[in-house]
Each structure stands twice: as C-alpha cells, then as structure tokens.
Short mmCIF file of C-alpha atoms in Angstrom, two decimals:
data_model
loop_
_atom_site.label_atom_id
_atom_site.label_comp_id
_atom_site.label_asym_id
_atom_site.label_seq_id
_atom_site.Cartn_x
_atom_site.Cartn_y
_atom_site.Cartn_z
CA MET A 1 120.11 288.77 -100.09
CA ALA A 2 120.66 286.72 -96.91
CA ALA A 3 119.90 283.02 -97.17
CA LYS A 4 116.64 281.98 -95.47
CA LYS A 5 117.17 280.67 -91.92
CA LEU A 6 117.17 276.88 -91.71
CA ASP A 7 115.29 275.09 -88.93
CA ALA A 8 118.31 272.95 -87.99
CA ILE A 9 121.97 272.40 -88.86
CA ILE A 10 123.78 269.15 -88.03
CA PHE A 11 127.32 270.20 -87.03
CA GLY A 12 130.15 267.65 -87.21
CA ALA A 13 128.27 265.78 -89.95
CA THR A 14 131.39 263.98 -91.26
CA GLY A 15 132.09 262.27 -87.92
CA PHE A 16 130.74 258.79 -87.14
CA THR A 17 127.78 259.96 -85.04
CA GLY A 18 127.25 262.93 -87.38
CA LYS A 19 126.89 260.69 -90.45
CA TYR A 20 124.21 258.54 -88.88
CA THR A 21 122.43 261.64 -87.58
CA VAL A 22 122.19 262.80 -91.22
CA LEU A 23 120.71 259.39 -92.12
CA GLU A 24 118.04 259.60 -89.38
CA ALA A 25 117.31 263.26 -90.20
CA VAL A 26 115.69 262.11 -93.46
CA SER A 27 112.74 260.73 -91.45
CA VAL A 28 112.88 262.65 -88.13
CA LEU A 29 113.26 266.14 -89.65
CA LYS A 30 110.80 265.52 -92.49
CA GLY A 31 108.93 268.72 -93.24
CA LEU A 32 111.64 270.88 -91.63
CA SER A 33 114.46 272.67 -93.47
CA TRP A 34 117.87 271.40 -92.42
CA GLY A 35 121.50 271.52 -93.49
CA ILE A 36 124.85 270.07 -92.46
CA ALA A 37 128.06 271.70 -91.31
CA GLY A 38 131.71 270.84 -90.87
CA ARG A 39 135.19 271.82 -92.02
CA ASN A 40 135.50 270.10 -95.35
CA GLN A 41 133.15 270.67 -98.31
CA ASP A 42 134.21 267.49 -100.17
CA LYS A 43 133.73 265.27 -97.11
CA LEU A 44 130.35 266.86 -96.37
CA GLN A 45 129.23 266.22 -99.96
CA ALA A 46 130.43 262.61 -99.64
CA VAL A 47 128.29 262.16 -96.51
CA LEU A 48 125.22 263.46 -98.37
CA ARG A 49 125.90 261.02 -101.23
CA GLU A 50 126.50 258.04 -98.89
CA MET A 51 123.51 258.71 -96.62
CA GLY A 52 121.32 259.68 -99.59
CA ALA A 53 122.04 256.28 -101.17
CA LYS A 54 121.42 254.49 -97.86
CA SER A 55 118.08 256.24 -97.30
CA LYS A 56 117.13 256.14 -101.02
CA THR A 57 116.67 259.93 -100.91
CA ASP A 58 118.23 262.65 -103.02
CA LEU A 59 120.17 264.77 -100.51
CA SER A 60 122.23 266.63 -103.14
CA GLN A 61 120.36 269.92 -102.54
CA THR A 62 120.87 269.81 -98.74
CA PRO A 63 122.52 273.10 -97.69
CA ILE A 64 126.18 272.82 -96.65
CA VAL A 65 127.74 275.29 -94.20
CA ILE A 66 131.50 275.43 -93.65
CA ALA A 67 132.26 275.82 -89.94
CA ASP A 68 135.32 274.92 -87.89
CA VAL A 69 135.69 274.74 -84.08
CA ASN A 70 139.00 276.58 -84.42
CA ASN A 71 137.31 279.51 -86.18
CA GLU A 72 134.84 281.18 -83.84
CA ALA A 73 133.57 283.58 -86.53
CA SER A 74 132.55 280.59 -88.67
CA LEU A 75 130.69 279.04 -85.71
CA LEU A 76 128.78 282.27 -85.14
CA GLU A 77 127.86 282.45 -88.84
CA MET A 78 126.63 278.84 -88.72
CA ALA A 79 124.54 279.52 -85.59
CA LYS A 80 122.98 282.58 -87.23
CA ARG A 81 121.92 280.43 -90.22
CA CYS A 82 119.50 278.26 -88.19
CA ARG A 83 117.07 278.03 -85.28
CA ILE A 84 118.87 275.09 -83.63
CA VAL A 85 122.36 273.55 -83.90
CA VAL A 86 122.46 269.76 -83.55
CA ASN A 87 126.04 269.33 -82.36
CA THR A 88 127.67 265.92 -82.93
CA ALA A 89 131.30 267.14 -82.78
CA GLY A 90 132.94 265.65 -79.66
CA PRO A 91 134.77 265.14 -77.41
CA TYR A 92 132.73 268.07 -76.10
CA ARG A 93 135.32 268.70 -73.40
CA PHE A 94 137.56 270.11 -76.15
CA PHE A 95 135.13 271.27 -78.81
CA GLY A 96 131.77 271.88 -77.15
CA GLU A 97 132.00 275.21 -75.36
CA LYS A 98 132.83 277.31 -78.43
CA VAL A 99 129.73 275.99 -80.20
CA VAL A 100 127.52 276.63 -77.14
CA LYS A 101 128.88 280.18 -76.87
CA ALA A 102 128.28 280.86 -80.59
CA CYS A 103 124.69 279.59 -80.27
CA ILE A 104 123.95 281.79 -77.25
CA ASP A 105 125.48 284.82 -79.00
CA ALA A 106 123.31 284.13 -82.06
CA GLY A 107 120.14 283.40 -80.06
CA THR A 108 120.09 279.83 -81.44
CA HIS A 109 119.17 276.67 -79.51
CA HIS A 110 121.73 273.86 -79.07
CA VAL A 111 121.48 270.11 -78.45
CA ASP A 112 124.27 267.51 -78.26
CA VAL A 113 124.91 263.89 -77.28
CA SER A 114 127.56 264.52 -74.66
CA GLY A 115 127.89 261.94 -71.91
CA GLU A 116 130.64 263.97 -70.21
CA PRO A 117 129.45 265.22 -66.78
CA GLN A 118 132.26 267.79 -66.40
CA TYR A 119 131.38 269.45 -69.71
CA MET A 120 127.62 269.44 -69.09
CA GLU A 121 127.87 270.82 -65.58
CA THR A 122 130.46 273.46 -66.57
CA MET A 123 128.14 274.67 -69.35
CA GLN A 124 125.31 274.97 -66.82
CA LEU A 125 127.55 276.83 -64.39
CA ARG A 126 128.87 279.29 -67.01
CA TYR A 127 125.93 279.84 -69.35
CA ASN A 128 122.60 279.02 -67.68
CA ASP A 129 121.73 282.63 -66.78
CA LEU A 130 122.89 283.99 -70.13
CA ALA A 131 120.96 281.33 -72.06
CA ARG A 132 117.77 282.21 -70.16
CA GLU A 133 118.34 285.89 -70.89
CA ARG A 134 118.77 285.19 -74.61
CA GLY A 135 115.82 282.76 -74.78
CA VAL A 136 118.09 279.87 -75.79
CA TYR A 137 117.85 276.22 -74.70
CA VAL A 138 121.18 274.36 -74.39
CA ILE A 139 120.54 270.68 -73.71
CA SER A 140 123.18 267.94 -73.54
CA ALA A 141 122.88 264.18 -72.93
CA CYS A 142 120.31 263.91 -75.75
CA GLY A 143 121.50 260.47 -76.88
CA PHE A 144 121.71 257.03 -75.24
CA ASP A 145 123.22 259.06 -72.42
CA SER A 146 120.73 259.94 -71.07
CA ILE A 147 117.34 260.16 -72.84
CA PRO A 148 116.20 256.58 -71.99
CA ALA A 149 117.07 256.95 -68.29
CA ASP A 150 116.07 260.59 -67.73
CA MET A 151 112.84 260.39 -69.76
CA GLY A 152 112.31 256.90 -68.26
CA VAL A 153 112.10 258.51 -64.80
CA THR A 154 109.69 261.12 -66.26
CA PHE A 155 107.57 258.28 -67.72
CA ILE A 156 107.58 256.50 -64.34
CA GLU A 157 106.45 259.63 -62.48
CA LYS A 158 103.63 260.23 -64.99
CA ASN A 159 102.35 256.68 -64.53
CA PHE A 160 103.06 256.01 -60.86
CA ASP A 161 99.89 257.57 -59.44
CA GLY A 162 101.57 258.43 -56.16
CA VAL A 163 104.97 259.56 -54.89
CA VAL A 164 108.16 257.89 -56.18
CA ASN A 165 110.93 257.45 -53.62
CA SER A 166 113.52 255.68 -55.74
CA VAL A 167 114.28 254.06 -59.09
CA GLU A 168 116.75 251.26 -59.79
CA ASN A 169 117.73 250.98 -63.44
CA PHE A 170 119.14 247.72 -64.85
CA VAL A 171 120.70 248.15 -68.30
CA HIS A 172 121.15 245.24 -70.71
CA MET A 173 122.96 245.63 -74.03
CA GLY A 174 122.91 242.91 -76.61
CA VAL A 175 123.22 241.86 -80.25
CA LYS A 176 120.32 239.86 -81.72
CA GLY A 177 121.51 236.47 -82.85
CA GLY A 178 124.91 237.00 -81.19
CA THR A 179 127.97 238.87 -82.42
CA LYS A 180 129.28 236.18 -84.79
CA GLY A 181 130.23 237.74 -88.12
CA THR A 182 129.56 241.30 -86.97
CA GLY A 183 133.03 242.22 -85.65
CA SER A 184 133.55 243.00 -81.97
CA ALA A 185 133.59 246.82 -82.11
CA ALA A 186 130.57 248.57 -80.58
CA LEU A 187 132.09 252.07 -80.40
CA ASN A 188 134.06 254.39 -82.62
CA THR A 189 137.17 256.12 -81.26
CA GLY A 190 135.43 259.50 -80.79
CA THR A 191 133.10 257.94 -78.21
CA TRP A 192 136.05 256.05 -76.68
CA GLU A 193 138.10 259.26 -76.40
CA SER A 194 135.23 261.10 -74.68
CA ALA A 195 134.96 258.25 -72.15
CA ILE A 196 138.72 258.22 -71.44
CA TYR A 197 138.83 261.95 -70.69
CA ALA A 198 135.68 261.75 -68.56
CA ILE A 199 137.35 259.00 -66.46
CA ALA A 200 140.65 260.90 -66.29
CA ASN A 201 138.99 264.06 -64.99
CA ARG A 202 136.37 262.57 -62.72
CA SER A 203 137.76 264.44 -59.70
CA GLU A 204 136.89 267.80 -61.33
CA SER A 205 133.20 267.02 -60.89
CA VAL A 206 133.29 267.56 -57.11
CA ASP A 207 134.59 271.11 -57.51
CA ILE A 208 132.17 271.95 -60.35
CA ARG A 209 129.17 270.61 -58.39
CA ARG A 210 130.14 272.55 -55.29
CA LYS A 211 129.95 275.77 -57.33
CA LEU A 212 126.88 274.73 -59.31
CA PHE A 213 124.88 273.51 -56.31
CA PRO A 214 126.14 275.37 -53.21
CA GLU A 215 123.17 274.10 -51.19
CA ARG A 216 122.75 270.39 -50.54
CA LEU A 217 119.41 268.73 -51.17
CA PRO A 218 117.58 267.57 -48.05
CA LYS A 219 117.96 263.83 -47.34
CA PHE A 220 114.81 261.84 -48.05
CA GLN A 221 114.04 258.53 -46.37
CA PRO A 222 114.30 255.67 -46.93
CA ALA A 223 117.69 256.23 -48.56
CA LEU A 224 118.35 254.14 -51.68
CA LYS A 225 121.53 252.18 -51.01
CA ALA A 226 123.74 251.04 -53.87
CA ARG A 227 123.77 247.26 -54.39
CA SER A 228 126.99 245.30 -54.08
CA PRO A 229 128.97 244.91 -57.33
CA LEU A 230 128.90 241.34 -58.70
CA SER A 231 125.69 240.54 -56.82
CA ARG A 232 122.66 239.06 -58.59
CA ALA A 233 119.44 241.00 -59.24
CA ALA A 234 116.11 239.16 -59.04
CA GLU A 235 114.51 241.97 -61.12
CA VAL A 236 116.48 240.87 -64.20
CA ASP A 237 116.42 237.06 -64.01
CA ASN A 238 119.23 236.91 -61.44
CA LYS A 239 121.79 238.41 -63.80
CA VAL A 240 125.08 239.63 -62.31
CA ILE A 241 125.23 243.41 -61.89
CA LEU A 242 127.88 246.12 -61.81
CA PRO A 243 127.43 249.87 -61.31
CA PHE A 244 126.61 251.50 -64.69
CA PRO A 245 129.59 253.83 -65.27
CA GLU A 246 127.74 256.11 -67.69
CA THR A 247 126.35 259.54 -66.87
CA ASP A 248 122.71 258.52 -66.49
CA ARG A 249 122.64 258.91 -62.73
CA SER A 250 124.29 262.36 -62.70
CA VAL A 251 121.91 263.60 -65.43
CA VAL A 252 118.83 262.25 -63.64
CA MET A 253 119.98 263.84 -60.37
CA ARG A 254 120.39 267.23 -62.10
CA SER A 255 116.85 266.96 -63.49
CA GLN A 256 115.50 265.99 -60.08
CA ARG A 257 117.30 268.87 -58.40
CA PHE A 258 115.91 271.33 -60.96
CA LEU A 259 112.36 270.08 -60.37
CA TYR A 260 112.81 270.29 -56.60
CA GLU A 261 114.16 273.84 -56.79
CA GLN A 262 111.58 275.06 -59.34
CA ASP A 263 108.44 273.11 -58.39
CA LYS A 264 109.25 271.83 -54.89
CA LYS A 265 108.81 268.26 -56.22
CA ARG A 266 110.26 265.55 -53.99
CA PRO A 267 113.44 264.32 -55.77
CA VAL A 268 113.59 260.71 -56.92
CA GLN A 269 116.69 258.79 -55.80
CA MET A 270 118.30 256.66 -58.50
CA GLN A 271 120.94 253.97 -58.98
CA ALA A 272 121.95 252.43 -62.32
CA TYR A 273 123.49 249.02 -63.04
CA MET A 274 124.79 247.05 -66.03
CA THR A 275 123.70 243.42 -66.25
CA TYR A 276 125.91 240.48 -67.26
CA PRO A 277 125.06 236.84 -67.98
CA SER A 278 127.69 235.43 -65.61
CA TRP A 279 130.07 236.26 -62.82
CA PHE A 280 132.99 235.54 -65.19
CA ALA A 281 131.77 238.03 -67.85
CA ALA A 282 131.32 240.73 -65.19
CA SER A 283 134.76 240.01 -63.69
CA VAL A 284 136.44 240.51 -67.09
CA VAL A 285 134.72 243.91 -67.33
CA VAL A 286 135.95 244.82 -63.82
CA LEU A 287 139.51 243.90 -64.84
CA PHE A 288 139.42 246.05 -68.01
CA ALA A 289 137.78 248.94 -66.12
CA ALA A 290 140.47 248.83 -63.42
CA VAL A 291 143.29 248.94 -66.01
CA ILE A 292 141.62 251.81 -67.92
CA GLY A 293 140.91 253.70 -64.69
CA ILE A 294 144.58 253.58 -63.63
CA MET A 295 145.99 254.36 -67.09
CA ALA A 296 143.60 257.27 -67.73
CA LYS A 297 145.08 259.15 -64.75
CA PHE A 298 148.45 259.62 -66.50
CA SER A 299 149.11 261.40 -69.81
CA PHE A 300 151.33 258.51 -71.00
CA GLY A 301 148.57 256.03 -70.11
CA ARG A 302 145.95 258.11 -71.96
CA GLU A 303 148.18 258.21 -75.04
CA LEU A 304 148.36 254.42 -75.07
CA LEU A 305 144.61 254.05 -74.49
CA LEU A 306 143.86 256.39 -77.39
CA LYS A 307 146.51 254.88 -79.68
CA TYR A 308 145.39 251.26 -79.17
CA PRO A 309 141.62 251.42 -78.52
CA GLY A 310 141.06 247.85 -79.72
CA ILE A 311 143.49 246.31 -77.24
CA PHE A 312 142.42 248.23 -74.13
CA SER A 313 138.69 247.98 -74.79
CA GLY A 314 138.85 244.24 -75.44
CA GLY A 315 137.93 244.94 -79.07
CA MET A 316 134.89 247.07 -78.14
CA ALA A 317 136.26 250.29 -79.72
CA SER A 318 137.86 250.75 -83.13
CA ARG A 319 138.75 253.60 -85.49
CA GLU A 320 136.23 252.32 -88.05
CA GLY A 321 133.49 252.00 -85.43
CA PRO A 322 130.92 249.19 -85.42
CA SER A 323 130.08 247.33 -88.63
CA GLU A 324 126.71 247.85 -90.34
CA ALA A 325 125.72 244.29 -89.36
CA ARG A 326 126.58 244.96 -85.72
CA MET A 327 124.60 248.21 -85.64
CA GLU A 328 121.56 246.64 -87.27
CA ARG A 329 121.44 243.88 -84.66
CA SER A 330 122.41 245.84 -81.52
CA PHE A 331 119.76 246.76 -78.96
CA PHE A 332 119.40 247.92 -75.38
CA ARG A 333 116.84 247.17 -72.71
CA MET A 334 116.44 249.09 -69.46
CA THR A 335 114.38 247.60 -66.66
CA MET A 336 113.48 250.43 -64.30
CA LYS A 337 111.92 249.50 -60.96
CA ALA A 338 110.36 252.32 -58.96
CA THR A 339 109.19 252.15 -55.35
CA GLY A 340 107.12 254.69 -53.45
CA TRP A 341 103.73 255.40 -51.92
CA PRO A 342 100.23 255.49 -53.46
CA LYS A 343 98.37 258.78 -53.89
CA SER A 344 96.23 258.03 -50.83
CA GLU A 345 99.38 258.35 -48.66
CA GLN A 346 100.64 261.61 -50.19
CA LEU A 347 102.02 264.06 -47.61
CA ALA A 348 101.01 267.71 -47.33
CA GLU A 349 104.52 269.12 -47.86
CA THR A 350 107.28 267.91 -50.23
CA THR A 351 109.85 268.12 -47.44
CA ASP A 352 107.76 266.06 -44.98
CA GLN A 353 109.17 262.60 -44.28
CA TYR A 354 107.17 259.39 -44.56
CA SER A 355 107.01 257.34 -41.38
CA SER A 356 105.98 254.15 -43.20
CA PRO A 357 108.12 252.22 -45.74
CA PRO A 358 107.15 252.36 -49.46
CA THR A 359 104.26 250.06 -50.35
CA LYS A 360 103.89 250.57 -54.10
CA THR A 361 106.10 249.51 -57.05
CA LEU A 362 106.04 250.17 -60.79
CA THR A 363 108.32 248.46 -63.28
CA VAL A 364 108.94 250.06 -66.64
CA ARG A 365 110.87 248.81 -69.66
CA VAL A 366 112.68 251.17 -72.03
CA THR A 367 114.01 249.59 -75.25
CA GLY A 368 115.63 250.67 -78.47
CA PRO A 369 117.87 249.43 -81.30
CA ASN A 370 121.52 250.35 -81.84
CA PRO A 371 122.02 252.50 -78.72
CA GLY A 372 125.31 254.03 -79.90
CA TYR A 373 124.36 255.35 -83.31
CA GLY A 374 120.69 254.57 -84.05
CA SER A 375 118.55 255.36 -81.01
CA THR A 376 121.08 258.05 -80.08
CA CYS A 377 120.69 259.89 -83.41
CA VAL A 378 116.89 259.61 -83.37
CA ALA A 379 116.77 260.87 -79.77
CA LEU A 380 119.08 263.80 -80.58
CA LEU A 381 117.00 264.90 -83.57
CA SER A 382 113.73 264.37 -81.67
CA THR A 383 114.91 266.71 -78.91
CA ALA A 384 115.78 269.35 -81.54
CA LYS A 385 112.35 268.98 -83.16
CA THR A 386 110.62 269.20 -79.75
CA ILE A 387 112.40 272.47 -78.92
CA LEU A 388 111.38 273.92 -82.29
CA ASN A 389 107.72 272.85 -81.92
CA GLU A 390 107.02 272.88 -78.19
CA SER A 391 109.25 275.45 -76.48
CA ASP A 392 106.06 276.88 -74.90
CA LYS A 393 105.83 273.65 -72.84
CA MET A 394 109.44 273.92 -71.64
CA PRO A 395 110.61 275.63 -68.45
CA SER A 396 111.37 279.35 -68.28
CA THR A 397 112.54 281.13 -71.44
CA GLY A 398 115.64 279.00 -71.95
CA GLY A 399 118.64 277.77 -69.99
CA VAL A 400 121.24 275.00 -69.81
CA LEU A 401 119.13 272.04 -68.74
CA PRO A 402 119.21 268.22 -68.56
CA PRO A 403 116.57 266.46 -70.72
CA GLY A 404 114.23 265.36 -67.89
CA ALA A 405 113.91 268.95 -66.68
CA ALA A 406 113.59 270.39 -70.20
CA PHE A 407 111.15 267.96 -71.81
CA ARG A 408 109.02 266.79 -68.88
CA ALA A 409 105.82 268.50 -70.11
CA THR A 410 106.41 267.98 -73.86
CA SER A 411 105.42 265.10 -76.16
CA LEU A 412 109.06 263.94 -76.60
CA ILE A 413 108.30 260.38 -75.44
CA SER A 414 105.58 259.85 -78.09
CA GLU A 415 107.89 261.49 -80.66
CA LEU A 416 110.65 258.96 -79.82
CA GLU A 417 108.24 256.05 -80.24
CA LYS A 418 107.37 256.96 -83.87
CA TYR A 419 110.58 255.87 -85.56
CA GLU A 420 112.13 252.57 -86.59
CA HIS A 421 115.25 253.43 -84.56
CA GLY A 422 113.26 255.20 -81.84
CA ILE A 423 112.89 254.34 -78.17
CA LYS A 424 109.87 252.56 -76.64
CA PHE A 425 108.57 253.10 -73.09
CA GLU A 426 106.20 250.54 -71.57
CA ILE A 427 104.78 249.51 -68.19
CA VAL A 428 105.68 245.92 -67.26
CA ALA A 429 104.22 245.65 -63.74
CA ASN A 430 102.20 247.96 -61.49
CA LYS A 431 101.65 246.81 -57.90
#
C-alpha cells in the first residue's frame, strides 16, 4: 500500500538553512503532515533529534525520505510523496533545476529561498508554461530575499489609497546589544557560495532577461533615479547609504512586470539601499565588495573566496555559520518610502502619464528577527502553507512566479505576522 501523501517535505534538511526550517516547521506547519528529505538517513535523524530537543517536541515519528540531487529518480519519488516541496538545498544554480523539474513532473508545488537572479529567471524562462499546464506553482525568493521587500511593496499598494510611482527601500541589519560575545559570522558558507556565484555570473542576467522579457516596459515619469553611493539619507536619520546588492530589486521588478502584463497595473519603480552608521563603515564595505567583485570573475579567485570565507568576508561568513547567540539577537528593519498621487488624481488609463509631480507619500516599516535563518525559514514555510490553503487566490493555475505576483491577493502578510520569528508590516507615516 502506498504511503499517504504528505502536505510538505523539507528537502535539504541537514543543511544550515534546512535545519532551522525544520525547527520553525514545528509551529508554522502545525496541523499539516510534513516530512524531511536529504541524502543521509543518520544525519536526517540527528536533525530531528537536535531540533526536537530545541523545540521541546518529539519529532522522532517525522517521516524521512531519502533523496539526492544526483539521483533524479529519487527526486521524482520525493516529489510524488507530497503536495509541496520546501527546497532549502542551494546553491540553486547547481542543485535547483533538477528539483524544480521533478516537482513539475510530479504535479507538486515548489518553494525555495534562492536569492540568485540567474537561477530564478532561468526557471521562469524554461518552466513557466509547463508549470501552468501542470497546475504547479514554483516560487523562489521566499526568504529574506525577497519576501520583506516584495510583500512590502504589496502592503504599500494596499494601503496607499492612490497610485504609487516609486518606492525607496532602506535596509538596516543589526544585533541587539551589539555583537560582543556572539562571534562575527552572520552567514554560513552555503549562503556565501550562492552569493559568490551570483556575483561571478552577473553578466548572464542581461541575456536571460532579453529572452524572458523581449518587450521593454513603457517608461513612467517621473523616473526614480538611484541615489549616490556614500550619501546620507534623511529618511533613516541621515545614515550613510550604499546600493543594496541583494536581489530584492530584481524580484520586485519581476512582480511589477507580471502585474502590468496581466492586470495592466502601472508598475512601481524601486531602488534599495543598505544603511551604515558612518562613512568609514560604509567605505570598508565598498573595499571588501570591490575585492570580492574582482576575484569572483576568475576561477582561481572564486576558489580562494570559497576556501577562506572568513578572511574575504571580514569574518561575516564561516563554515559553522552564525552562533545561536548571534541569531537570537539579529534583526532587520526596512524603511520603505513610497511616493505617488492620491486617488482623486487617478488617470483613466494605466499608460497615461501624469503631468503633475507626486504629491502623496507613505512610509512603511518591515521588521523581523534573524533575517538569515529565522525570518527566512518562517517566510519560506508560510509561503508553502499559503499555496496549500489559498491557491484559489493565486494567479492562473500555476507558473514560475515571484512572491509579490503570486501572493498579492492571499493572506500571506497576516500569516507572517503570527510567529515569534515572523515578519511585521506597519505604517509609519501617511501624508
């Protein structure tokens, strides 16, 4: 007799992100049937013991599925065992596509925490039509990249009461009480490796986007210009800003394009920045980024970056990942300032241009603890749960979509706000 289909399987459960996803699953997936998957039975059992002890829950009866990215038959079997695969096995550039393909073949949904634009856009290019045909949702960027930013724009549009022209997002990351005694690492090497390959292959994006979006979006005025690096932003207490190198902007732009093409909604322009307490702190980051950017272009340079993550990240990445103390005290805060026009000035057609400058602003704050492995894991599981419970509120019958396009009409935001390691969305100023 075939085993009963599980609601969800966490794949890559023995990895750093996978382990903490298992921990958060105890609360987020309560009431659903879920299992874990990976290559090694002993390691998977060890994760259940460790995370069971941490969550004071007996996880010993949690189903274990053996699946390996190098064995496509095992991936297909895993996908057939559940309604959705929660994929934490990165770098997705190397390991993601086989899992996506297995899910589509099995008619099973798929979510992951990729922050790799080339992977996400290639999946959309190759599998969007097939996923729609099979009634399968494939959604990436379901972690810190890029749920806070993409759903933040959705939250802004729901509350703006008018037409949004642009959003500027200022991201602050911190550790409550400072980093003393917590170790300097904020990332594990899997996340570091994904970032290195994304930087190394940035030029691929142009070619992928040309194929994915053969038609350019119309230009909307006024255009949102990027601010100068190392300038100060009044919106965040005059902190020094640098462009945010993460994938938030590319994910938001994909959501906005989808909504323009499907619903003829005027696309929101967006820029994202990191904030720093001083010019010196920001300059050190620029120096490290420049060295990494040059080294990542060459295979020898990449080898060194991957071999010595601690040195080249200034201690930010390590094989062990962040300490428990560091994770418990880490947090992020996004200040998102939107400008646009009130409802009274709404134009008849989406493509019409405004002749007057924007007169309305809305500032929103998005906050959460432990962006790397707390909020990220809760967000990932919340997206999986939302697909299982609210697919009737999602676009079409399926497809390879960014979160803002997929979850716009669902209750994902209120789902995220329920949990200790969830993400909060609030209005700070409305003028």
